[in-house]
CSV table of C-alpha atoms in Angstrom, one decimal:
chain,number,residue,atom,x,y,z
A,849,MET,CA,0.1,0.1,0.1
A,850,SER,CA,1.3,3.3,-0.9
A,851,ASP,CA,1.8,6.1,1.9
A,852,LEU,CA,-1.1,8.0,0.7
A,853,GLU,CA,-3.4,4.9,0.9
A,854,ASP,CA,-1.9,4.1,4.6
A,855,VAL,CA,-2.9,7.6,5.1
A,856,LEU,CA,-6.4,7.6,3.8
A,857,ALA,CA,-7.1,4.6,5.9
A,858,GLY,CA,-7.4,6.8,8.8
A,859,PHE,CA,-10.3,8.8,6.8
A,860,PRO,CA,-13.7,8.7,6.3
A,861,ALA,CA,-14.3,6.6,3.2
A,862,PRO,CA,-16.0,9.4,1.3
A,863,VAL,CA,-13.3,12.3,2.4
A,864,ALA,CA,-10.6,9.7,1.6
A,865,ALA,CA,-12.2,9.2,-2.0
A,866,ARG,CA,-12.1,12.8,-2.6
A,867,LEU,CA,-9.0,13.2,-1.7
A,868,ARG,CA,-7.7,10.4,-3.7
A,869,ARG,CA,-9.1,11.8,-6.6
A,870,ALA,CA,-7.3,15.5,-6.0
A,871,GLU,CA,-10.4,17.3,-4.9
A,872,VAL,CA,-10.9,19.4,-1.9
A,873,VAL,CA,-12.2,18.5,1.5
A,874,ALA,CA,-12.9,21.2,4.5
A,875,ALA,CA,-14.1,21.4,7.7
A,876,GLN,CA,-15.4,24.6,9.9
A,877,VAL,CA,-13.4,25.2,12.9
A,878,PRO,CA,-13.9,27.5,16.1
A,879,ALA,CA,-12.9,31.2,15.4
A,880,ALA,CA,-10.3,33.0,17.5
A,881,ALA,CA,-13.0,36.0,18.0
A,882,ALA,CA,-16.5,36.6,18.2
A,883,GLY,CA,-18.5,37.5,15.2
A,884,ARG,CA,-15.9,35.4,12.8
A,885,VAL,CA,-16.2,32.2,11.1
A,886,ALA,CA,-12.7,29.9,10.7
A,887,PHE,CA,-12.3,27.1,8.3
A,888,VAL,CA,-9.5,24.9,7.6
A,889,GLY,CA,-9.5,23.3,3.9
A,890,VAL,CA,-7.2,20.6,2.4
A,891,HIS,CA,-6.0,21.3,-1.3
A,892,PRO,CA,-4.3,18.3,-2.9
A,893,VAL,CA,-1.7,19.4,-5.6
A,894,GLY,CA,-0.1,16.4,-7.3
A,895,ALA,CA,1.2,14.2,-4.4
A,896,ARG,CA,1.3,16.8,-1.7
A,897,PHE,CA,-1.2,18.6,0.3
A,898,LYS,CA,-1.8,22.4,0.7
A,899,VAL,CA,-3.5,22.7,4.4
A,900,ALA,CA,-5.2,26.1,4.9
A,901,ARG,CA,-6.8,27.7,7.6
A,902,PHE,CA,-8.4,31.3,7.9
A,903,GLU,CA,-11.2,33.3,9.1
A,904,VAL,CA,-14.2,35.4,7.4
A,905,PRO,CA,-16.0,37.9,9.3
A,906,GLU,CA,-19.6,36.3,9.3
A,907,GLU,CA,-21.0,39.1,7.3
A,908,ARG,CA,-18.5,38.7,4.6
A,909,LEU,CA,-19.8,35.4,3.8
A,910,ALA,CA,-22.7,37.2,1.8
A,911,PHE,CA,-19.9,37.9,-0.6
A,912,ASP,CA,-18.6,35.7,-3.5
A,913,LEU,CA,-15.5,35.1,-1.6
A,914,THR,CA,-12.0,35.8,-3.4
A,915,PRO,CA,-8.6,34.9,-1.4
A,916,ASP,CA,-8.1,38.9,-0.7
A,917,LEU,CA,-11.3,38.8,1.2
A,918,LEU,CA,-9.6,36.2,4.0
A,919,GLU,CA,-8.2,37.1,7.2
A,920,ASP,CA,-5.7,35.4,9.4
A,921,GLU,CA,-4.4,32.9,7.0
A,922,GLU,CA,-1.9,30.0,7.6
A,923,GLU,CA,-1.1,27.3,4.8
A,924,VAL,CA,1.2,24.7,5.2
A,925,ASP,CA,2.4,22.8,2.1
A,926,VAL,CA,2.7,18.9,3.1
A,927,THR,CA,3.4,15.5,2.0
A,928,ALA,CA,0.9,12.5,2.6
A,929,GLY,CA,2.8,11.1,5.5
A,930,GLU,CA,2.5,14.8,7.2
A,931,LEU,CA,-1.1,15.2,6.4
A,932,VAL,CA,-2.2,14.2,9.6
A,933,ALA,CA,-0.1,16.5,11.8
A,934,ALA,CA,-1.1,19.3,9.7
A,935,LEU,CA,-4.6,18.9,10.5
A,936,LYS,CA,-3.6,18.2,14.1
A,937,ARG,CA,-2.0,21.6,14.2
A,938,PHE,CA,-4.7,23.3,12.9
A,939,GLY,CA,-7.0,21.8,15.4
A,940,ILE,CA,-9.0,19.1,13.8
A,941,ALA,CA,-9.3,15.3,13.1
A,942,PRO,CA,-9.6,13.6,9.8
A,943,GLU,CA,-13.0,12.7,10.6
A,944,GLN,CA,-14.4,16.4,10.7
A,945,LEU,CA,-13.5,16.8,7.1
A,946,ARG,CA,-16.5,16.9,4.5
A,947,SER,CA,-17.1,18.0,0.9
A,948,PRO,CA,-16.5,21.6,0.9
A,949,MET,CA,-20.4,22.9,0.6
A,950,ARG,CA,-21.1,20.7,3.6
A,951,ALA,CA,-18.6,22.3,5.5
A,952,GLY,CA,-19.6,25.8,4.3
A,953,TYR,CA,-16.1,26.4,3.1
A,954,PRO,CA,-16.4,29.8,1.0
A,955,VAL,CA,-13.4,29.8,-1.4
B,340,MET,CA,-50.4,7.6,-7.1
B,341,LYS,CA,-47.5,5.3,-7.1
B,342,ILE,CA,-46.6,2.1,-9.1
B,343,PRO,CA,-45.4,-0.5,-6.6
B,344,PRO,CA,-42.3,-2.6,-7.7
B,345,ALA,CA,-44.3,-6.0,-8.0
B,346,VAL,CA,-46.4,-4.1,-10.7
B,347,TYR,CA,-43.9,-2.7,-12.4
B,348,LYS,CA,-42.0,-6.2,-12.7
B,349,ALA,CA,-45.5,-7.7,-13.8
B,350,ALA,CA,-45.4,-5.1,-16.5
B,351,ARG,CA,-42.0,-6.1,-17.6
B,352,SER,CA,-42.9,-9.6,-17.8
B,353,ALA,CA,-45.9,-9.3,-19.7
B,354,VAL,CA,-44.5,-6.9,-22.2
B,355,ALA,CA,-41.7,-9.6,-22.6
B,356,GLN,CA,-44.2,-11.9,-24.2
B,357,LEU,CA,-45.2,-9.8,-27.1
B,358,PRO,CA,-44.4,-11.1,-30.3
B,359,GLN,CA,-41.0,-10.0,-31.5
B,360,GLU,CA,-40.9,-11.1,-34.9
B,361,GLY,CA,-40.0,-8.8,-38.0
B,362,GLN,CA,-37.8,-5.7,-38.0
B,363,GLY,CA,-40.8,-3.2,-38.7
B,364,PRO,CA,-42.9,-1.3,-36.1
B,365,ALA,CA,-45.9,-2.6,-34.6
B,366,ILE,CA,-49.0,-1.2,-32.9
B,367,LEU,CA,-50.4,-2.5,-30.2
B,368,ASP,CA,-54.3,-3.1,-30.6
B,369,GLN,CA,-57.2,-2.7,-28.1
B,370,ARG,CA,-57.3,-6.4,-27.7
B,371,GLN,CA,-53.9,-6.4,-27.0
B,372,ALA,CA,-53.8,-4.0,-24.7
B,373,ALA,CA,-56.5,-5.3,-23.1
B,374,SER,CA,-54.5,-8.8,-22.6
B,375,LEU,CA,-51.6,-7.0,-20.7
B,376,GLN,CA,-53.1,-5.1,-18.4
B,377,ALA,CA,-55.2,-8.4,-17.4
B,378,SER,CA,-51.6,-10.4,-17.5
B,379,VAL,CA,-50.5,-7.2,-14.7
B,380,GLN,CA,-53.5,-7.7,-13.0
B,381,LYS,CA,-53.1,-11.3,-12.2
B,382,ALA,CA,-50.2,-11.3,-11.5
B,383,VAL,CA,-50.6,-8.7,-8.4
B,384,PRO,CA,-54.2,-8.8,-7.6
B,385,GLY,CA,-55.8,-5.5,-6.5
B,386,THR,CA,-53.4,-3.5,-8.7
B,387,SER,CA,-56.1,-0.8,-10.3
B,388,ASP,CA,-56.4,-0.1,-14.0
B,389,ALA,CA,-54.8,3.0,-14.0
B,390,VAL,CA,-51.5,1.8,-12.2
B,391,ALA,CA,-51.6,-1.1,-14.5
B,392,ARG,CA,-51.7,1.0,-17.6
B,393,GLU,CA,-49.0,2.9,-16.2
B,394,ALA,CA,-46.7,0.2,-15.6
B,395,LEU,CA,-47.2,-1.1,-19.0
B,396,ALA,CA,-46.5,2.0,-20.8
B,397,LEU,CA,-43.2,2.4,-18.6
B,398,ALA,CA,-42.7,-1.3,-19.4
B,399,LEU,CA,-43.0,-0.8,-23.2
B,400,ALA,CA,-40.9,2.4,-23.3
B,401,ALA,CA,-38.0,0.6,-21.6
B,402,GLN,CA,-38.2,-2.4,-23.6
B,403,GLN,CA,-38.1,0.0,-26.5
B,404,GLU,CA,-34.8,1.3,-25.2
B,405,ALA,CA,-33.5,-1.8,-24.4
B,406,ARG,CA,-34.2,-3.3,-27.7
B,407,GLY,CA,-31.8,0.0,-29.4
B,408,ALA,CA,-34.8,1.7,-30.3
B,409,GLY,CA,-33.4,4.8,-28.7
B,410,LEU,CA,-35.2,6.6,-25.9
B,411,GLY,CA,-33.1,9.7,-25.5
B,412,ALA,CA,-35.6,12.2,-26.2
B,413,PHE,CA,-37.6,10.2,-23.2
B,414,THR,CA,-34.7,10.1,-20.9
B,415,ALA,CA,-34.2,13.6,-21.0
B,416,THR,CA,-37.6,15.3,-20.6
B,417,ARG,CA,-39.2,12.8,-18.3
B,418,ARG,CA,-38.2,13.2,-14.3
B,419,GLU,CA,-41.6,12.3,-13.0
B,420,PRO,CA,-41.4,9.6,-10.7
B,421,ILE,CA,-43.4,6.7,-11.9
B,422,GLY,CA,-46.2,7.6,-9.8
B,423,GLU,CA,-47.0,11.3,-10.6
B,424,LEU,CA,-47.8,10.8,-14.3
B,425,PRO,CA,-51.0,12.1,-15.2
B,426,ALA,CA,-53.4,9.0,-15.1
B,427,GLY,CA,-54.5,8.0,-18.8
B,428,GLN,CA,-51.3,10.0,-20.2
B,429,ALA,CA,-49.2,7.2,-19.7
B,430,PHE,CA,-51.5,4.4,-21.2
B,431,SER,CA,-51.5,5.9,-24.5
B,432,GLY,CA,-47.9,4.6,-24.5
B,433,LEU,CA,-49.7,1.4,-25.6
B,434,THR,CA,-50.7,2.5,-29.0
B,435,LEU,CA,-47.3,3.8,-29.6
B,436,LEU,CA,-45.3,2.4,-32.6
B,437,ILE,CA,-43.0,-0.1,-30.8
B,438,ALA,CA,-39.9,-0.9,-32.8
B,439,HIS,CA,-39.0,-4.5,-32.6
B,440,LYS,CA,-35.4,-4.9,-33.8
B,441,GLY,CA,-35.6,-9.0,-33.1
B,442,GLY,CA,-34.2,-9.7,-29.7
B,443,ALA,CA,-32.8,-7.9,-26.7
B,444,ASP,CA,-29.1,-7.7,-27.1
B,445,VAL,CA,-26.7,-8.1,-24.1
B,446,VAL,CA,-26.9,-4.4,-23.2
B,447,GLY,CA,-30.7,-4.5,-23.4
B,448,ASP,CA,-30.8,-7.3,-20.9
B,449,VAL,CA,-28.6,-5.8,-18.3
B,450,ARG,CA,-30.8,-2.3,-18.8
B,451,ALA,CA,-33.9,-4.8,-18.0
B,452,GLU,CA,-32.1,-6.5,-15.4
B,453,LEU,CA,-31.3,-2.9,-13.8
B,454,GLU,CA,-34.5,-1.9,-14.0
B,455,ASP,CA,-36.3,-5.2,-12.2
B,456,ALA,CA,-33.8,-4.6,-9.7
B,457,LEU,CA,-34.6,-1.1,-9.2
B,458,GLY,CA,-38.6,-1.6,-9.7
B,459,GLN,CA,-38.7,1.3,-11.8
B,460,SER,CA,-37.9,2.5,-15.4
B,461,VAL,CA,-34.2,4.4,-15.8
B,462,ALA,CA,-36.1,6.8,-17.2
B,463,SER,CA,-38.1,7.7,-14.3
B,464,LEU,CA,-34.9,8.3,-12.0
B,465,ARG,CA,-34.4,11.6,-10.8
B,466,PRO,CA,-31.1,12.8,-9.5
B,467,SER,CA,-32.5,12.4,-5.6
B,468,ASP,CA,-33.0,9.1,-6.5
B,469,LEU,CA,-29.4,8.1,-7.7
B,470,ALA,CA,-27.8,7.5,-4.3
B,471,SER,CA,-30.3,5.1,-3.0
B,472,ALA,CA,-30.4,3.4,-6.7
B,473,HIS,CA,-26.5,2.8,-6.2
B,474,GLU,CA,-26.9,1.6,-2.6
B,475,LEU,CA,-29.9,-1.0,-3.7
B,476,VAL,CA,-27.8,-2.0,-7.2
B,477,ALA,CA,-24.3,-2.6,-5.3
B,478,GLU,CA,-25.9,-4.6,-2.5
B,479,LEU,CA,-26.5,-7.1,-5.2
B,480,ASN,CA,-22.9,-7.5,-5.8
B,481,ASN,CA,-23.4,-7.3,-10.1
B,482,PRO,CA,-20.6,-5.3,-11.3
B,483,ALA,CA,-22.2,-5.3,-14.7
B,484,LEU,CA,-25.9,-3.7,-13.1
B,485,VAL,CA,-23.7,-1.3,-10.8
B,486,ALA,CA,-22.0,-0.3,-14.5
B,487,GLU,CA,-25.2,0.6,-16.1
B,488,LEU,CA,-26.4,2.3,-13.5
B,489,ASP,CA,-23.3,4.4,-13.6
B,490,LYS,CA,-24.1,4.9,-17.4
B,491,VAL,CA,-27.3,6.1,-16.7
B,492,ALA,CA,-26.2,8.0,-14.0
B,493,ILE,CA,-24.2,10.1,-16.3
B,494,GLY,CA,-26.7,11.8,-18.4
B,495,ILE,CA,-28.8,12.4,-15.2
B,496,VAL,CA,-26.1,14.1,-13.6
B,497,ARG,CA,-25.2,16.5,-16.7
B,498,GLU,CA,-28.6,17.3,-17.1
B,499,GLU,CA,-29.1,18.4,-13.5
B,500,VAL,CA,-26.1,20.3,-13.7
B,501,ALA,CA,-26.8,22.2,-16.3
B,502,SER,CA,-30.4,23.0,-15.0
B,503,LEU,CA,-28.6,23.7,-11.9
B,504,SER,CA,-26.2,25.8,-13.6
B,505,ALA,CA,-28.9,28.0,-15.4
B,506,LEU,CA,-30.9,28.5,-12.1
B,507,SER,CA,-28.1,29.6,-10.3
B,508,GLN,CA,-27.2,32.0,-12.9
B,509,ASP,CA,-30.9,33.3,-12.5
B,510,ILE,CA,-30.8,33.7,-8.8
B,511,GLY,CA,-27.4,35.0,-9.0
B,512,ALA,CA,-29.0,37.9,-11.6
B,513,MET,CA,-30.7,39.2,-8.6
B,514,PRO,CA,-30.3,42.6,-7.2
B,515,ARG,CA,-27.4,43.0,-5.1
B,516,ALA,CA,-26.0,45.6,-2.5
B,517,PRO,CA,-23.9,47.9,-4.4
B,518,ASP,CA,-20.7,46.4,-2.8
B,519,GLY,CA,-21.7,43.0,-4.2
B,520,ARG,CA,-23.2,41.6,-1.5
B,521,ALA,CA,-25.7,39.1,-1.5
B,522,THR,CA,-29.3,40.1,-0.6
B,523,GLU,CA,-31.4,38.0,2.0
B,524,ALA,CA,-33.7,37.3,-0.8
B,525,LEU,CA,-31.2,35.8,-2.9
B,526,ASN,CA,-29.8,33.7,-0.2
B,527,ARG,CA,-33.2,32.3,0.2
B,528,ARG,CA,-33.8,31.5,-3.1
B,529,TYR,CA,-30.3,29.6,-3.4
B,530,ALA,CA,-31.0,28.0,-0.1
B,531,ALA,CA,-34.4,26.9,-0.8
B,532,GLU,CA,-33.7,26.0,-4.9
B,533,ILE,CA,-30.3,24.9,-5.2
B,534,THR,CA,-29.0,23.3,-2.1
B,535,PRO,CA,-31.1,20.3,-1.5
B,536,ARG,CA,-30.7,19.8,-5.1
B,537,VAL,CA,-26.9,19.8,-4.9
B,538,ASP,CA,-26.9,17.7,-1.8
B,539,ALA,CA,-28.6,15.0,-3.7
B,540,LEU,CA,-25.8,14.9,-6.2
B,541,LEU,CA,-23.1,15.0,-3.3
B,542,ASP,CA,-25.2,12.1,-1.7
B,543,TYR,CA,-24.6,10.1,-5.2
B,544,GLU,CA,-20.9,11.3,-5.5
B,545,GLU,CA,-20.3,9.7,-1.7
B,546,THR,CA,-22.6,6.8,-2.2
B,547,SER,CA,-21.3,6.1,-5.7
B,548,GLY,CA,-17.6,6.9,-5.2
B,549,ARG,CA,-17.7,8.6,-8.4
B,550,SER,CA,-16.4,12.0,-8.8
B,551,LEU,CA,-19.2,14.7,-10.0
B,552,ARG,CA,-16.4,16.2,-11.4
B,553,GLN,CA,-14.8,13.7,-13.6
B,554,LEU,CA,-18.6,13.1,-14.8
B,555,LEU,CA,-18.7,16.5,-16.2
B,556,VAL,CA,-15.2,16.9,-17.4
B,557,ASP,CA,-15.5,17.0,-21.3
B,558,ALA,CA,-12.8,16.1,-24.1
B,559,PRO,CA,-9.4,16.8,-24.2
B,560,PRO,CA,-8.6,20.3,-24.8
B,561,GLN,CA,-7.1,21.2,-28.0
B,562,ALA,CA,-3.8,23.6,-27.6
B,563,SER,CA,-3.5,25.9,-30.7
B,564,ALA,CA,-1.2,24.8,-33.3
B,565,THR,CA,-0.6,28.6,-33.9
B,566,ILE,CA,0.0,30.8,-30.6
B,567,SER,CA,-0.1,34.8,-30.8
B,568,ALA,CA,2.9,36.8,-29.4
B,569,SER,CA,0.9,38.7,-26.7
B,570,ALA,CA,-0.4,34.9,-25.6
B,571,LYS,CA,3.4,33.4,-25.5
B,572,ARG,CA,4.2,36.4,-23.4
B,573,ALA,CA,1.2,35.8,-21.1
B,574,ILE,CA,2.4,32.0,-21.1
B,575,ALA,CA,5.8,33.0,-20.1
B,576,SER,CA,4.7,35.3,-17.5
B,577,ILE,CA,2.6,32.8,-15.8
B,578,ASP,CA,5.3,30.0,-15.9
B,579,LYS,CA,7.7,32.3,-14.3
B,580,GLN,CA,5.5,33.3,-11.9
B,581,LEU,CA,4.5,29.7,-10.9
B,582,LYS,CA,8.4,28.9,-11.0
B,583,THR,CA,8.9,31.5,-8.5
B,584,GLY,CA,6.1,30.5,-6.3
B,585,GLY,CA,4.6,32.3,-3.0
B,586,SER,CA,1.8,34.0,-4.3
B,587,ARG,CA,-1.4,32.3,-4.8
B,588,GLY,CA,-2.9,35.0,-7.3
B,589,LEU,CA,-1.0,35.3,-10.4
B,590,GLU,CA,-2.3,37.9,-13.2
B,591,ALA,CA,-1.1,38.3,-16.8
B,592,GLU,CA,-2.4,40.3,-19.6
B,593,VAL,CA,-3.1,39.5,-23.5
B,594,ALA,CA,-4.4,41.9,-26.0
B,595,THR,CA,-7.5,40.3,-27.2
B,596,ARG,CA,-10.1,37.3,-26.0
B,597,ASP,CA,-8.3,35.1,-28.8
B,598,ASP,CA,-5.3,35.8,-26.7
B,599,ALA,CA,-6.8,34.5,-23.7
B,600,GLU,CA,-8.1,31.4,-25.5
B,601,MET,CA,-4.8,30.4,-26.3
B,602,VAL,CA,-3.4,31.0,-22.8
B,603,LEU,CA,-6.6,28.8,-21.6
B,604,ALA,CA,-5.7,26.0,-24.4
B,605,HIS,CA,-2.2,25.8,-23.4
B,606,PHE,CA,-2.9,25.3,-19.2
B,607,ALA,CA,-6.0,23.3,-19.8
B,608,THR,CA,-3.9,20.8,-22.0
B,609,LYS,CA,-1.2,20.6,-19.5
B,610,ALA,CA,-3.6,20.1,-17.0
B,611,HIS,CA,-5.2,17.2,-18.8
B,612,ASP,CA,-1.8,15.6,-19.6
B,613,GLU,CA,-1.5,15.5,-15.8
B,614,GLY,CA,-4.2,13.6,-15.1
B,615,ALA,CA,-6.1,16.6,-13.5
B,616,PRO,CA,-8.2,18.6,-16.1
B,617,LEU,CA,-9.7,21.8,-15.7
B,618,LEU,CA,-13.5,22.0,-15.6
B,619,ASP,CA,-15.3,24.7,-17.6
B,620,THR,CA,-17.4,26.3,-14.8
B,621,GLY,CA,-18.4,29.2,-17.0
B,622,ALA,CA,-22.4,28.1,-16.7
B,623,MET,CA,-22.3,28.3,-13.0
B,624,TRP,CA,-22.8,31.1,-10.8
B,625,PRO,CA,-19.5,31.1,-8.5
B,626,ARG,CA,-21.3,29.6,-5.1
B,627,LEU,CA,-22.5,26.7,-7.3
B,628,ILE,CA,-18.9,26.1,-8.2
B,629,LYS,CA,-17.2,26.3,-4.9
B,630,ASP,CA,-20.5,23.8,-3.4
B,631,LEU,CA,-20.7,21.4,-6.2
B,632,VAL,CA,-17.2,21.0,-7.7
B,633,GLY,CA,-15.0,23.4,-6.0
B,634,LYS,CA,-13.1,25.9,-7.7
B,635,ASP,CA,-9.5,24.1,-7.7
B,636,LYS,CA,-8.7,22.6,-11.4
B,637,SER,CA,-11.5,24.6,-12.9
B,638,PHE,CA,-11.7,27.8,-15.3
B,639,HIS,CA,-14.1,30.5,-16.3
B,640,TRP,CA,-14.3,33.7,-17.9
B,641,ASP,CA,-15.4,37.2,-16.4
B,642,ASP,CA,-16.7,39.1,-18.9
B,643,ALA,CA,-20.2,40.4,-18.2
B,644,PHE,CA,-20.4,43.8,-16.4
B,645,GLU,CA,-23.2,45.3,-14.5
B,646,ALA,CA,-23.8,48.9,-13.1
B,647,ARG,CA,-23.5,49.8,-9.4
B,648,GLY,CA,-23.2,52.7,-7.2
B,649,ASP,CA,-24.3,56.4,-7.3
B,650,PRO,CA,-23.1,57.6,-9.4
B,651,PRO,CA,-23.0,54.0,-11.7
B,652,VAL,CA,-20.0,52.4,-12.0
B,653,ASP,CA,-19.7,49.5,-14.3
B,654,VAL,CA,-17.7,46.5,-12.8
B,655,LEU,CA,-17.9,42.6,-13.5
B,656,LYS,CA,-21.2,41.1,-12.0
B,657,GLY,CA,-21.1,39.6,-8.7
B,658,HIS,CA,-17.9,40.7,-7.8
B,659,TYR,CA,-16.4,42.4,-4.7
B,660,TRP,CA,-16.7,46.4,-5.0
B,661,ASP,CA,-16.4,48.2,-2.4
B,662,PRO,CA,-14.5,51.7,-2.8
B,663,GLU,CA,-15.6,53.4,0.1
B,664,ARG,CA,-14.3,50.5,2.5
B,665,ASP,CA,-12.1,52.0,5.3
B,666,GLY,CA,-8.1,51.9,3.8
B,667,GLY,CA,-9.6,51.3,0.2
B,668,GLN,CA,-9.6,48.6,-2.1
B,669,SER,CA,-6.3,47.1,-2.7
B,670,ARG,CA,-5.0,47.1,-6.9
B,671,ALA,CA,-6.0,43.2,-7.2
B,672,GLU,CA,-9.5,44.0,-6.0
B,673,TYR,CA,-9.7,47.0,-8.2
B,674,HIS,CA,-8.7,45.1,-11.0
B,675,HIS,CA,-10.6,42.0,-10.5
B,676,ALA,CA,-14.0,44.0,-10.2
B,677,THR,CA,-13.1,46.1,-13.3
B,678,ARG,CA,-11.1,44.3,-16.0
B,679,PRO,CA,-12.6,41.4,-18.1
B,680,HIS,CA,-10.5,38.2,-17.5
B,681,LEU,CA,-10.0,34.6,-18.0
B,682,GLN,CA,-9.9,32.9,-14.3
B,683,MET,CA,-8.0,29.4,-14.4
B,684,ASP,CA,-8.0,27.9,-10.8
B,685,LEU,CA,-4.7,25.7,-11.1
B,686,GLY,CA,-5.4,23.8,-7.5
B,687,GLY,CA,-4.0,24.3,-4.1
B,688,ARG,CA,-6.0,27.6,-4.4
B,689,LEU,CA,-3.7,28.7,-7.2
B,690,GLU,CA,-5.8,31.5,-9.2
B,691,VAL,CA,-4.4,33.0,-12.4
B,692,ARG,CA,-6.4,36.1,-13.9
B,693,VAL,CA,-5.6,36.8,-17.8
B,694,TYR,CA,-6.7,40.3,-18.1
B,695,MET,CA,-8.3,41.5,-21.3
B,696,PRO,CA,-8.4,45.1,-21.8
B,697,ARG,CA,-11.8,46.7,-20.8
B,698,PRO,CA,-13.9,47.6,-23.6
B,699,GLY,CA,-15.1,50.7,-24.5
B,700,GLY,CA,-18.9,52.2,-23.7
B,701,LEU,CA,-18.9,51.3,-20.2
B,702,GLN,CA,-19.2,53.4,-17.1
B,703,ASP,CA,-15.8,53.6,-15.7
B,704,PRO,CA,-14.7,54.0,-12.2
B,705,PRO,CA,-11.8,56.4,-11.3
B,706,PRO,CA,-8.3,55.0,-12.2
B,707,PHE,CA,-6.9,53.3,-9.4
B,708,GLY,CA,-5.2,55.4,-6.8
B,709,GLY,CA,-7.8,57.9,-7.6
B,710,SER,CA,-10.6,59.2,-5.7
B,711,GLN,CA,-12.7,55.8,-6.2
């Protein structure tokens, strides 16, 4: 089994399927300040993953958001083997991830 | 009025007994129709005339398709569940010309078996049926049936996405606040009319393990044989920025729409060759793109303007435009909202915008850096 498959074995099946197909998964997480919402997104790029966390003022969710409208962004570029640790760093577990719409992921 | 699976199955069995000799069309007379109806009612006692007739009409249509007579138009236009067809209308199917081609082929057998398993004709499947249909068929552990359902699902998904795309544009065109913010009315409509349908497609995606995005990607792009100097410069500039890294928002300039098409063909071909083709999301309103297929590995054209503010300024539809914001807008925000562009989302949240000249005849904003 490849490194990626080893890692994905610990993910919910629909999430693993999306990542295997190089599709985004995301989760909503607690924000640092009131009046904001925060998200973590996992973006596969080739054999690597960009894991991003950002916050958005609640009222700004009413826009078609572009990256320049996000706040407090952090992003790490990791291998499959580092993915779970990166998620942990942002305070989430693999089972919290979902398809972007179901997480309300805005970008 | 619902058609119970047992009734539909009985109708399929009755229809299968029809003579198949000859290549020409056959017409069912009233005697044959009455005989078929009696067969169904005998097999499932208590079945009403209307239900039996409706089941027979659907079974005939399914048989016609299974025998290769083609049911494309039927499939494309019928979305009612079996039980919601107007009574009497369906029975007119018994007077249809039935094209007997002589012997069901293997494909037809699989389709018929699939319909038996589902208890309904594939023509009556709706997008919201796909997830449960997949679950039901998967339990039978018959790969041929799963493959047949997958084949049917592609058409249903594509049709549904086309319909959702048109609806999303309609909703997206509703009036907005001057800064581009969606109104409550817009959000309510989106939540009521779009979200449940997207949910159904995502249910199917998660249940089947098939990617909506992959079901929607068309044929591989064709890179231009010749490429203009302007397009060449833009490609070189984007490649250079990609190598430098560090930014998620890359920009390039071209002189014309044709140049931008050449740039698109170049990157779309590259993405296709790397196994992750770019999906054309141009028919979808941005929120639908994010909800349904995600922005990564997609492209669209932003070239439709709308007037906003007082005095009015023509800015790109749906784009963020807030010149009164504290601190002002950034240069990137200003360009993004005011200049037509091709946007390619190359993956990993990397956005590439290829800007074209702003058309003449628009109500222009003050230049960037001026009193916007």
